[in-house]
Amino acid sequence: MVPNMEKIKMTTPLVEMDGDEMTRIIWQMIKDKLICPFVDLKTEYYDLGLEKRNETDDQITIDSAEATKKYGVAVKCATITPNAERVKEYSLKKMWKSPNGTIRAILDGTVLRAPIIVKGIEPFVKTWTKPIIIARHAYGDVYKNSEMTIEGKAKAELLVTTADGKEIRQLIHDFDGNGVLMGMHNTEASIKSFARACFNYAIDQRVDCWFSTKDTISKIYDHTFKDIFQEIFENEYQAKFEELGIEYFYTLIDDAVARVIRSDGGFLWACKNYDGDVMSDMVATAFGSLAMMTSVLVSPDGKFEYEAAHGTVQRHYYNHLKGKETSTNSMATIFAWTGALKKRGELDGLKDLVSFADKLEEASIQTIEEGIMTKDLALLSTVENKRTVNTEEFLDAIAERLVAKI
Ligand code: NAP
Ligand code: MG
């Protein structure tokens, strides 16, 4: 810490959601080395580690989401989503749901992902000099479908029974032989909140917003998405976009894909659930590494929950437990903290806090650009004289540079 430096004060607490395994180890180190020496950190702490979730029958997850609604900004560590193996490993009372799913359902959010860009880790697409933010609708479509196989000759119809008992039928297909069939849905309320989350985040980041679907083929389903976005944009956001000099435009998904590849980045790409699932993995990989991808859940009423896009890095944790050296990249978790601190600072008018978060981001990027990095990046980096460091050394190298900036 800088001698005689007065710590930066906070007014409203951040909602802090602690997590599991290697990311839990990193979480504590980030606080100890990079935040608490400089900031009089105020958080409302929720332990979402699997043991605590099990002990509280997962009430802790619900409480943390409610706290996020109350205070507006949260920072979350990666957490284990239990499967059968984890139920055994942790002697769980039951296979608790994914914390992210629970939090998303309570906040009614959209997930936005953006890569952290550093010199030396070059995107596979050479023109991408600015981040591409993917906004993925996280409700419905193929993820909440109903599907079946058809055997032999069969007539398949859509049947809707309205509240007053009326039946509406529509032919899907007259099967001559075996086949497959699927029904899916979305709701106007969810599409509207998706649209608002995208427009709010584009305004927050001062970037253009692109939206794409296949409305030429899906003239009702996808077209409804297009119409809702257009209506909400015109009625609620157009004036603000014009004021900021940013743009909203809609295009067909095939055209969007071609434009994205030719672009230099620097925009938000709103995607339907499936498109967002596929495209976010493609964009993340094309930018370099999962450990450099940040994620934020934005609710339609402007609540923010920041996290890393990766998981708890279980393999590294088991090595850590065996006393072996680890080289886990903490960038995405650091940026979850800086994102949350910056947002808290903006909302509370704390310029020092915003500027601290900026400096921490700069120090982190500088560390990698000067050739000090964890193993995952060392494999990709084109920087000369790079040095591969362990988990803790990487954070110490950032701390050194941060002190120099403060
Ligand atoms: P993961 O934790 O993302 O790790 C997969 C692999 O990616 C690691 O083994 C490692 O590769 C590499 N990696 C990921 N993050 C890294 C980092 N920060 N630094 C260096 N390398 C990194 O995914 P997983 O192993 O499939 O899942 C582990 C647990 O995380 C699961 O229990 C899952 O439920 C949970 N999870 C949570 C979230 C969340 O809370 N948002 C998201 C996804 C998964 P190498 O082993 O080759 O070094
Ligand atoms: Mg996926």
Tab-separated table of C-alpha atoms and ligand atoms in Angstrom:
chain	number	residue	atom	x	y	z
A	1	MET	CA	0.000	0.000	0.000
A	2	VAL	CA	1.039	3.597	-0.623
A	3	PRO	CA	2.236	5.124	2.674
A	4	ASN	CA	-0.107	7.712	4.184
A	5	MET	CA	-2.679	7.196	1.489
A	6	GLU	CA	-6.193	7.674	2.710
A	7	LYS	CA	-8.462	4.862	1.669
A	8	ILE	CA	-11.236	5.628	-0.818
A	9	LYS	CA	-14.626	5.774	0.879
A	10	MET	CA	-17.798	4.077	-0.318
A	11	THR	CA	-21.356	5.046	0.590
A	12	THR	CA	-23.588	2.164	-0.570
A	13	PRO	CA	-22.469	-1.447	-0.106
A	14	LEU	CA	-21.757	-3.718	-3.037
A	15	VAL	CA	-23.511	-7.060	-2.917
A	16	GLU	CA	-20.619	-9.523	-2.689
A	17	MET	CA	-21.367	-13.110	-3.739
A	18	ASP	CA	-18.483	-15.399	-2.844
A	19	GLY	CA	-18.109	-18.728	-4.645
A	20	ASP	CA	-16.201	-21.982	-5.006
A	21	GLU	CA	-12.869	-23.697	-5.639
A	22	MET	CA	-10.011	-21.854	-7.399
A	23	THR	CA	-12.056	-18.740	-8.020
A	24	ARG	CA	-12.797	-18.540	-4.285
A	25	ILE	CA	-9.033	-18.554	-3.615
A	26	ILE	CA	-8.489	-15.838	-6.230
A	27	TRP	CA	-11.424	-13.860	-4.833
A	28	GLN	CA	-9.739	-13.472	-1.450
A	29	MET	CA	-6.362	-12.646	-3.001
A	30	ILE	CA	-7.891	-9.921	-5.190
A	31	LYS	CA	-9.514	-8.333	-2.161
A	32	ASP	CA	-6.357	-8.603	-0.037
A	33	LYS	CA	-3.846	-7.446	-2.613
A	34	LEU	CA	-5.699	-5.190	-5.035
A	35	ILE	CA	-8.735	-3.662	-3.342
A	36	CYS	CA	-8.677	-3.483	0.466
A	37	PRO	CA	-5.294	-1.704	0.705
A	38	PHE	CA	-6.777	1.188	-1.292
A	39	VAL	CA	-10.533	1.151	-0.753
A	40	ASP	CA	-12.486	1.186	2.469
A	41	LEU	CA	-14.492	-1.657	0.986
A	42	LYS	CA	-18.133	-1.771	1.933
A	43	THR	CA	-19.962	-4.944	0.952
A	44	GLU	CA	-22.947	-6.950	2.030
A	45	TYR	CA	-21.411	-10.415	1.976
A	46	TYR	CA	-23.222	-13.543	0.788
A	47	ASP	CA	-21.370	-16.827	0.766
A	48	LEU	CA	-22.624	-18.717	-2.303
A	49	GLY	CA	-20.032	-21.429	-1.781
A	50	LEU	CA	-21.683	-24.822	-2.203
A	51	GLU	CA	-21.422	-25.726	1.505
A	52	LYS	CA	-23.301	-22.621	2.567
A	53	ARG	CA	-25.942	-23.091	-0.140
A	54	ASN	CA	-26.478	-26.629	1.115
A	55	GLU	CA	-26.629	-25.515	4.750
A	56	THR	CA	-29.237	-22.801	3.992
A	57	ASP	CA	-31.278	-24.901	1.531
A	58	ASP	CA	-30.120	-22.422	-1.120
A	59	GLN	CA	-31.891	-19.537	0.646
A	60	ILE	CA	-28.563	-17.641	0.600
A	61	THR	CA	-28.714	-17.457	-3.211
A	62	ILE	CA	-32.226	-16.029	-3.139
A	63	ASP	CA	-31.202	-13.544	-0.426
A	64	SER	CA	-28.226	-12.377	-2.474
A	65	ALA	CA	-30.431	-11.786	-5.521
A	66	GLU	CA	-32.943	-9.857	-3.394
A	67	ALA	CA	-30.072	-7.754	-2.019
A	68	THR	CA	-29.032	-6.996	-5.608
A	69	LYS	CA	-32.549	-5.727	-6.286
A	70	LYS	CA	-32.263	-3.549	-3.203
A	71	TYR	CA	-28.777	-2.063	-3.733
A	72	GLY	CA	-28.489	-2.273	-7.537
A	73	VAL	CA	-24.935	-3.608	-7.974
A	74	ALA	CA	-23.448	-7.041	-7.238
A	75	VAL	CA	-20.162	-8.821	-7.916
A	76	LYS	CA	-20.198	-12.603	-8.111
A	77	CYS	CA	-17.507	-15.262	-7.884
A	78	ALA	CA	-17.870	-18.409	-10.012
A	79	THR	CA	-19.891	-21.133	-8.295
A	80	ILE	CA	-20.336	-24.873	-8.699
A	81	THR	CA	-23.554	-25.961	-10.374
A	82	PRO	CA	-23.985	-29.356	-8.725
A	83	ASN	CA	-24.278	-32.558	-10.747
A	84	ALA	CA	-24.443	-36.134	-9.431
A	85	GLU	CA	-20.692	-36.184	-8.721
A	86	ARG	CA	-20.840	-32.958	-6.717
A	87	VAL	CA	-23.784	-34.248	-4.690
A	88	LYS	CA	-21.489	-37.063	-3.522
A	89	GLU	CA	-18.368	-34.934	-3.176
A	90	TYR	CA	-20.099	-32.374	-0.926
A	91	SER	CA	-22.711	-34.730	0.653
A	92	LEU	CA	-25.481	-32.440	-0.571
A	93	LYS	CA	-29.087	-32.647	0.635
A	94	LYS	CA	-30.128	-32.303	-3.005
A	95	MET	CA	-28.882	-31.284	-6.432
A	96	TRP	CA	-29.277	-27.525	-5.949
A	97	LYS	CA	-30.098	-25.445	-9.010
A	98	SER	CA	-27.567	-23.292	-10.811
A	99	PRO	CA	-27.095	-20.093	-8.734
A	100	ASN	CA	-26.855	-18.089	-11.962
A	101	GLY	CA	-30.199	-19.479	-13.095
A	102	THR	CA	-31.800	-18.582	-9.750
A	103	ILE	CA	-30.352	-15.062	-9.765
A	104	ARG	CA	-31.373	-14.540	-13.401
A	105	ALA	CA	-34.932	-15.641	-12.690
A	106	ILE	CA	-35.218	-13.151	-9.809
A	107	LEU	CA	-33.577	-10.213	-11.585
A	108	ASP	CA	-35.232	-10.996	-14.965
A	109	GLY	CA	-32.070	-10.243	-16.821
A	110	THR	CA	-30.108	-10.438	-20.019
A	111	VAL	CA	-26.512	-11.708	-20.031
A	112	LEU	CA	-23.904	-9.503	-21.685
A	113	ARG	CA	-20.413	-10.767	-22.418
A	114	ALA	CA	-17.380	-8.788	-23.515
A	115	PRO	CA	-13.705	-9.724	-23.993
A	116	ILE	CA	-10.829	-7.908	-22.266
A	117	ILE	CA	-8.488	-6.786	-25.013
A	118	VAL	CA	-4.707	-6.670	-24.512
A	119	LYS	CA	-1.832	-6.138	-26.948
A	120	GLY	CA	-0.007	-9.359	-27.697
A	121	ILE	CA	-3.120	-11.524	-27.546
A	122	GLU	CA	-4.320	-10.896	-31.075
A	123	PRO	CA	-7.890	-11.735	-32.102
A	124	PHE	CA	-8.092	-14.315	-34.880
A	125	VAL	CA	-10.083	-11.721	-36.822
A	126	LYS	CA	-7.425	-9.089	-37.500
A	127	THR	CA	-9.810	-6.142	-37.873
A	128	TRP	CA	-11.334	-6.544	-34.395
A	129	THR	CA	-9.630	-3.780	-32.437
A	130	LYS	CA	-12.549	-3.017	-30.112
A	131	PRO	CA	-14.606	-5.434	-28.004
A	132	ILE	CA	-17.781	-7.006	-29.328
A	133	ILE	CA	-20.387	-7.308	-26.589
A	134	ILE	CA	-22.824	-10.181	-27.045
A	135	ALA	CA	-26.225	-9.730	-25.392
A	136	ARG	CA	-27.924	-13.082	-25.095
A	137	HIS	CA	-31.629	-13.395	-24.413
A	138	ALA	CA	-31.768	-15.932	-21.601
A	139	TYR	CA	-35.378	-17.124	-21.775
A	140	GLY	CA	-37.345	-19.543	-23.956
A	141	ASP	CA	-37.035	-20.750	-27.563
A	142	VAL	CA	-35.275	-24.082	-27.969
A	143	TYR	CA	-34.166	-24.033	-24.279
A	144	LYS	CA	-37.759	-24.438	-23.096
A	145	ASN	CA	-39.087	-26.575	-25.919
A	146	SER	CA	-41.257	-29.620	-26.233
A	147	GLU	CA	-40.122	-32.187	-28.780
A	148	MET	CA	-40.911	-35.683	-29.943
A	149	THR	CA	-40.171	-38.253	-32.595
A	150	ILE	CA	-42.854	-39.206	-35.096
A	151	GLU	CA	-43.158	-42.816	-36.121
A	152	GLY	CA	-44.841	-43.729	-39.361
A	153	LYS	CA	-47.624	-41.804	-41.063
A	154	ALA	CA	-48.986	-39.017	-38.847
A	155	LYS	CA	-50.607	-35.621	-39.015
A	156	ALA	CA	-48.992	-33.073	-36.690
A	157	GLU	CA	-50.889	-29.939	-35.646
A	158	LEU	CA	-50.389	-26.996	-33.323
A	159	LEU	CA	-53.265	-26.878	-30.864
A	160	VAL	CA	-53.933	-23.845	-28.670
A	161	THR	CA	-56.723	-23.842	-26.103
A	162	THR	CA	-57.605	-20.276	-25.132
A	163	ALA	CA	-58.729	-19.248	-21.630
A	164	ASP	CA	-62.382	-19.332	-22.738
A	165	GLY	CA	-62.034	-22.870	-24.047
A	166	LYS	CA	-61.764	-22.134	-27.763
A	167	GLU	CA	-59.473	-24.455	-29.727
A	168	ILE	CA	-57.236	-23.126	-32.477
A	169	ARG	CA	-55.545	-25.657	-34.750
A	170	GLN	CA	-52.883	-25.272	-37.379
A	171	LEU	CA	-51.296	-27.958	-39.530
A	172	ILE	CA	-47.554	-28.423	-39.026
A	173	HIS	CA	-46.944	-31.365	-41.318
A	174	ASP	CA	-48.538	-34.459	-42.772
A	175	PHE	CA	-45.894	-37.105	-42.147
A	176	ASP	CA	-45.549	-39.876	-44.730
A	177	GLY	CA	-43.050	-41.659	-42.508
A	178	ASN	CA	-40.761	-41.223	-39.510
A	179	GLY	CA	-39.667	-37.743	-38.458
A	180	VAL	CA	-39.148	-35.285	-35.612
A	181	LEU	CA	-41.230	-32.450	-34.225
A	182	MET	CA	-40.671	-29.534	-31.865
A	183	GLY	CA	-42.763	-26.805	-30.248
A	184	MET	CA	-41.300	-23.698	-28.621
A	185	HIS	CA	-42.401	-20.349	-27.277
A	186	ASN	CA	-41.431	-16.980	-25.937
A	187	THR	CA	-43.354	-14.270	-24.102
A	188	GLU	CA	-43.897	-10.625	-24.939
A	189	ALA	CA	-42.868	-9.641	-21.399
A	190	SER	CA	-39.545	-11.447	-21.691
A	191	ILE	CA	-38.764	-10.071	-25.155
A	192	LYS	CA	-39.543	-6.559	-23.940
A	193	SER	CA	-37.231	-6.874	-20.971
A	194	PHE	CA	-34.535	-8.280	-23.263
A	195	ALA	CA	-34.872	-5.258	-25.563
A	196	ARG	CA	-34.675	-2.807	-22.662
A	197	ALA	CA	-31.628	-4.526	-21.172
A	198	CYS	CA	-29.835	-4.274	-24.544
A	199	PHE	CA	-30.692	-0.611	-25.087
A	200	ASN	CA	-29.789	0.288	-21.487
A	201	TYR	CA	-26.419	-1.414	-21.780
A	202	ALA	CA	-25.636	0.172	-25.157
A	203	ILE	CA	-26.325	3.559	-23.540
A	204	ASP	CA	-24.243	2.613	-20.495
A	205	GLN	CA	-21.286	1.641	-22.713
A	206	ARG	CA	-21.951	4.324	-25.366
A	207	VAL	CA	-21.880	1.811	-28.228
A	208	ASP	CA	-24.169	1.026	-31.176
A	209	CYS	CA	-26.740	-1.733	-30.745
A	210	TRP	CA	-27.255	-4.344	-33.488
A	211	PHE	CA	-30.075	-6.859	-33.449
A	212	SER	CA	-30.538	-9.766	-35.809
A	213	THR	CA	-33.029	-12.596	-36.301
A	214	LYS	CA	-34.339	-14.640	-39.227
A	215	ASP	CA	-37.596	-12.713	-39.684
A	216	THR	CA	-37.772	-13.301	-43.453
A	217	ILE	CA	-38.333	-16.994	-42.792
A	218	SER	CA	-39.999	-16.829	-39.373
A	219	LYS	CA	-42.586	-14.221	-40.288
A	220	ILE	CA	-44.431	-14.319	-36.970
A	221	TYR	CA	-42.049	-15.650	-34.307
A	222	ASP	CA	-38.847	-13.806	-35.197
A	223	HIS	CA	-40.767	-10.905	-36.678
A	224	THR	CA	-42.358	-10.313	-33.273
A	225	PHE	CA	-38.889	-9.911	-31.752
A	226	LYS	CA	-38.015	-7.406	-34.475
A	227	ASP	CA	-41.236	-5.421	-33.996
A	228	ILE	CA	-40.939	-5.296	-30.207
A	229	PHE	CA	-37.354	-4.044	-30.402
A	230	GLN	CA	-38.355	-1.362	-32.929
A	231	GLU	CA	-41.338	-0.197	-30.895
A	232	ILE	CA	-39.430	-0.002	-27.614
A	233	PHE	CA	-36.554	1.749	-29.313
A	234	GLU	CA	-38.744	4.426	-30.880
A	235	ASN	CA	-40.882	5.009	-27.796
A	236	GLU	CA	-38.262	4.870	-25.064
A	237	TYR	CA	-34.687	5.104	-26.322
A	238	GLN	CA	-34.353	6.885	-29.676
A	239	ALA	CA	-33.913	10.372	-28.188
A	240	LYS	CA	-31.202	9.204	-25.780
A	241	PHE	CA	-29.373	7.333	-28.561
A	242	GLU	CA	-29.408	10.464	-30.758
A	243	GLU	CA	-28.128	12.561	-27.879
A	244	LEU	CA	-25.188	10.179	-27.380
A	245	GLY	CA	-24.531	9.774	-31.112
A	246	ILE	CA	-25.069	6.023	-31.053
A	247	GLU	CA	-27.222	3.943	-33.377
A	248	TYR	CA	-29.667	1.047	-33.276
A	249	PHE	CA	-30.086	-1.072	-36.330
A	250	TYR	CA	-31.765	-4.319	-37.209
A	251	THR	CA	-30.522	-6.707	-39.857
A	252	LEU	CA	-30.987	-10.332	-40.871
A	253	ILE	CA	-28.772	-12.753	-38.932
A	254	ASP	CA	-26.883	-13.865	-42.062
A	255	ASP	CA	-26.118	-10.264	-42.930
A	256	ALA	CA	-25.127	-9.564	-39.306
A	257	VAL	CA	-22.602	-12.415	-39.306
A	258	ALA	CA	-20.909	-11.051	-42.411
A	259	ARG	CA	-20.850	-7.510	-41.004
A	260	VAL	CA	-19.476	-8.656	-37.641
A	261	ILE	CA	-16.504	-10.354	-39.319
A	262	ARG	CA	-15.733	-7.265	-41.433
A	263	SER	CA	-16.184	-4.835	-38.510
A	264	ASP	CA	-13.583	-3.368	-36.182
A	265	GLY	CA	-15.779	-4.219	-33.145
A	266	GLY	CA	-17.020	-1.706	-30.615
A	267	PHE	CA	-20.743	-2.532	-30.607
A	268	LEU	CA	-23.334	-4.589	-28.793
A	269	TRP	CA	-24.830	-7.494	-30.719
A	270	ALA	CA	-28.223	-8.559	-29.366
A	271	CYS	CA	-28.901	-12.227	-30.092
A	272	LYS	CA	-31.838	-14.535	-29.526
A	273	ASN	CA	-31.172	-17.289	-27.005
A	274	TYR	CA	-29.700	-19.913	-29.345
A	275	ASP	CA	-27.856	-17.410	-31.543
A	276	GLY	CA	-26.320	-15.862	-28.407
A	277	ASP	CA	-25.244	-19.242	-27.056
A	278	VAL	CA	-23.394	-20.111	-30.250
A	279	MET	CA	-22.116	-16.657	-31.165
A	280	SER	CA	-20.754	-15.848	-27.697
A	281	ASP	CA	-18.562	-18.957	-27.746
A	282	MET	CA	-17.392	-18.091	-31.245
A	283	VAL	CA	-16.635	-14.468	-30.359
A	284	ALA	CA	-14.913	-15.427	-27.076
A	285	THR	CA	-12.684	-17.938	-28.828
A	286	ALA	CA	-11.914	-15.560	-31.662
A	287	PHE	CA	-10.807	-12.922	-29.149
A	288	GLY	CA	-8.396	-15.346	-27.447
A	289	SER	CA	-9.362	-16.957	-24.138
A	290	LEU	CA	-12.273	-17.767	-21.834
A	291	ALA	CA	-10.240	-16.394	-18.938
A	292	MET	CA	-10.394	-12.953	-20.601
A	293	MET	CA	-14.188	-12.838	-20.927
A	294	THR	CA	-16.307	-10.767	-18.554
A	295	SER	CA	-19.994	-11.149	-18.060
A	296	VAL	CA	-22.682	-8.907	-16.626
A	297	LEU	CA	-26.329	-9.590	-15.952
A	298	VAL	CA	-28.419	-6.471	-16.546
A	299	SER	CA	-32.036	-6.290	-15.456
A	300	PRO	CA	-34.638	-4.185	-17.277
A	301	ASP	CA	-34.874	-1.838	-14.293
A	302	GLY	CA	-31.134	-1.230	-14.285
A	303	LYS	CA	-29.650	-3.636	-11.709
A	304	PHE	CA	-26.177	-5.008	-12.487
A	305	GLU	CA	-24.459	-8.243	-11.490
A	306	TYR	CA	-20.832	-8.607	-12.621
A	307	GLU	CA	-18.885	-11.863	-12.940
A	308	ALA	CA	-16.265	-13.771	-14.902
A	309	ALA	CA	-17.584	-15.893	-17.784
A	310	HIS	CA	-15.529	-18.941	-16.780
A	311	GLY	CA	-16.231	-21.486	-14.051
A	312	THR	CA	-14.480	-22.393	-10.784
A	313	VAL	CA	-11.403	-23.852	-12.584
A	314	GLN	CA	-11.738	-27.138	-10.724
A	315	ARG	CA	-8.611	-28.808	-12.139
A	316	HIS	CA	-6.379	-26.002	-10.858
A	317	TYR	CA	-8.096	-26.118	-7.452
A	318	TYR	CA	-7.346	-29.805	-7.003
A	319	ASN	CA	-3.693	-29.086	-7.796
A	320	HIS	CA	-3.775	-26.220	-5.302
A	321	LEU	CA	-5.159	-28.586	-2.633
A	322	LYS	CA	-2.294	-30.990	-3.327
A	323	GLY	CA	0.111	-28.128	-2.692
A	324	LYS	CA	1.083	-27.883	-6.354
A	325	GLU	CA	1.736	-24.527	-7.993
A	326	THR	CA	-1.123	-23.093	-10.072
A	327	SER	CA	-1.166	-20.549	-12.877
A	328	THR	CA	-4.782	-19.397	-12.882
A	329	ASN	CA	-5.673	-16.219	-14.744
A	330	SER	CA	-7.564	-13.796	-12.507
A	331	MET	CA	-8.266	-11.128	-15.168
A	332	ALA	CA	-11.997	-11.804	-15.646
A	333	THR	CA	-12.560	-11.884	-11.869
A	334	ILE	CA	-10.604	-8.637	-11.391
A	335	PHE	CA	-12.710	-7.025	-14.120
A	336	ALA	CA	-15.884	-8.248	-12.421
A	337	TRP	CA	-14.735	-6.287	-9.341
A	338	THR	CA	-13.727	-3.187	-11.309
A	339	GLY	CA	-16.997	-3.259	-13.258
A	340	ALA	CA	-18.985	-3.372	-10.030
A	341	LEU	CA	-16.868	-0.736	-8.240
A	342	LYS	CA	-17.125	1.578	-11.241
A	343	LYS	CA	-20.886	1.171	-11.472
A	344	ARG	CA	-21.238	1.767	-7.700
A	345	GLY	CA	-19.028	4.852	-8.043
A	346	GLU	CA	-21.090	6.208	-10.952
A	347	LEU	CA	-24.380	5.669	-9.143
A	348	ASP	CA	-23.126	7.259	-5.918
A	349	GLY	CA	-21.124	10.059	-7.549
A	350	LEU	CA	-17.780	8.778	-6.195
A	351	LYS	CA	-15.190	9.920	-8.731
A	352	ASP	CA	-12.282	8.497	-6.722
A	353	LEU	CA	-13.817	5.056	-6.751
A	354	VAL	CA	-14.386	5.166	-10.530
A	355	SER	CA	-10.858	6.368	-11.116
A	356	PHE	CA	-9.444	3.673	-8.812
A	357	ALA	CA	-11.282	0.973	-10.790
A	358	ASP	CA	-9.937	2.429	-14.044
A	359	LYS	CA	-6.390	2.354	-12.676
A	360	LEU	CA	-6.758	-1.236	-11.531
A	361	GLU	CA	-7.893	-2.212	-15.024
A	362	GLU	CA	-4.981	-0.315	-16.577
A	363	ALA	CA	-2.477	-1.932	-14.198
A	364	SER	CA	-3.862	-5.399	-15.026
A	365	ILE	CA	-3.647	-4.854	-18.770
A	366	GLN	CA	-0.201	-3.263	-18.455
A	367	THR	CA	1.081	-6.317	-16.567
A	368	ILE	CA	0.160	-8.635	-19.443
A	369	GLU	CA	1.359	-6.203	-22.107
A	370	GLU	CA	4.730	-6.046	-20.312
A	371	GLY	CA	4.981	-9.805	-20.702
A	372	ILE	CA	3.984	-11.059	-17.240
A	373	MET	CA	1.111	-13.522	-17.556
A	374	THR	CA	-0.372	-16.826	-16.511
A	375	LYS	CA	0.181	-19.985	-18.536
A	376	ASP	CA	-3.096	-19.851	-20.502
A	377	LEU	CA	-2.084	-16.503	-22.014
A	378	ALA	CA	1.609	-17.292	-22.378
A	379	LEU	CA	0.560	-19.981	-24.860
A	380	LEU	CA	-1.164	-17.330	-27.015
A	381	SER	CA	0.825	-14.148	-26.500
A	382	THR	CA	3.099	-12.745	-29.204
A	383	VAL	CA	4.928	-10.465	-26.729
A	384	GLU	CA	8.707	-10.992	-26.678
A	385	ASN	CA	10.460	-11.995	-23.445
A	386	LYS	CA	7.256	-13.112	-21.799
A	387	ARG	CA	7.420	-14.606	-18.313
A	388	THR	CA	4.942	-17.207	-17.087
A	389	VAL	CA	3.992	-16.634	-13.453
A	390	ASN	CA	1.868	-18.435	-10.908
A	391	THR	CA	-1.544	-17.337	-9.640
A	392	GLU	CA	-0.199	-15.220	-6.791
A	393	GLU	CA	2.806	-13.735	-8.604
A	394	PHE	CA	0.483	-12.424	-11.297
A	395	LEU	CA	-1.585	-10.540	-8.718
A	396	ASP	CA	1.563	-9.214	-7.032
A	397	ALA	CA	2.808	-7.904	-10.386
A	398	ILE	CA	-0.490	-6.079	-10.881
A	399	ALA	CA	-0.358	-4.676	-7.329
A	400	GLU	CA	3.117	-3.242	-7.988
A	401	ARG	CA	1.896	-1.412	-11.069
A	402	LEU	CA	-1.266	-0.261	-9.331
A	403	VAL	CA	0.725	1.317	-6.492
A	404	ALA	CA	2.832	3.165	-9.051
A	405	LYS	CA	-0.318	4.653	-10.586
A	406	ILE	CA	-1.869	5.813	-7.299
B	1	NAP	P1	-14.040	-23.779	-16.059
B	1	NAP	O1	-13.951	-23.592	-14.611
B	1	NAP	O2	-14.375	-22.567	-16.856
B	1	NAP	O3	-12.638	-24.360	-16.564
B	1	NAP	C1	-12.444	-25.100	-17.751
B	1	NAP	C2	-10.987	-25.036	-18.166
B	1	NAP	O4	-10.743	-23.784	-18.802
B	1	NAP	C3	-9.997	-25.095	-17.015
B	1	NAP	O5	-9.729	-26.398	-16.623
B	1	NAP	C4	-8.819	-24.361	-17.594
B	1	NAP	O6	-8.107	-25.146	-18.531
B	1	NAP	C5	-9.486	-23.255	-18.396
B	1	NAP	N1	-9.740	-22.037	-17.591
B	1	NAP	C6	-10.966	-21.510	-17.244
B	1	NAP	N2	-10.803	-20.403	-16.542
B	1	NAP	C7	-9.468	-20.213	-16.407
B	1	NAP	C8	-8.678	-19.236	-15.756
B	1	NAP	N3	-9.247	-18.222	-15.089
B	1	NAP	N4	-7.337	-19.336	-15.813
B	1	NAP	C9	-6.741	-20.350	-16.465
B	1	NAP	N5	-7.444	-21.321	-17.117
B	1	NAP	C10	-8.789	-21.252	-17.073
B	1	NAP	O7	-15.118	-24.884	-16.428
B	1	NAP	P2	-15.381	-26.352	-15.821
B	1	NAP	O8	-14.104	-26.949	-15.365
B	1	NAP	O9	-16.189	-26.998	-16.849
B	1	NAP	O10	-16.297	-26.108	-14.570
B	1	NAP	C11	-15.852	-26.107	-13.229
B	1	NAP	C12	-17.034	-25.717	-12.342
B	1	NAP	O11	-17.423	-24.397	-12.637
B	1	NAP	C13	-18.252	-26.591	-12.522
B	1	NAP	O12	-18.664	-27.090	-11.266
B	1	NAP	C14	-19.311	-25.677	-13.103
B	1	NAP	O13	-20.579	-25.943	-12.577
B	1	NAP	C15	-18.835	-24.311	-12.692
B	1	NAP	N6	-19.182	-23.203	-13.609
B	1	NAP	C16	-19.621	-22.044	-13.033
B	1	NAP	C17	-19.888	-20.936	-13.801
B	1	NAP	C18	-20.337	-19.683	-13.127
B	1	NAP	O14	-20.443	-19.627	-11.914
B	1	NAP	N7	-20.611	-18.645	-13.857
B	1	NAP	C19	-19.691	-20.991	-15.191
B	1	NAP	C20	-19.220	-22.180	-15.758
B	1	NAP	C21	-18.962	-23.290	-14.954
B	1	NAP	P3	-6.845	-26.072	-18.150
B	1	NAP	O15	-7.366	-27.061	-17.147
B	1	NAP	O16	-6.496	-26.662	-19.461
B	1	NAP	O17	-5.779	-25.185	-17.561
B	2	MG	MG	-22.675	-22.377	-24.995
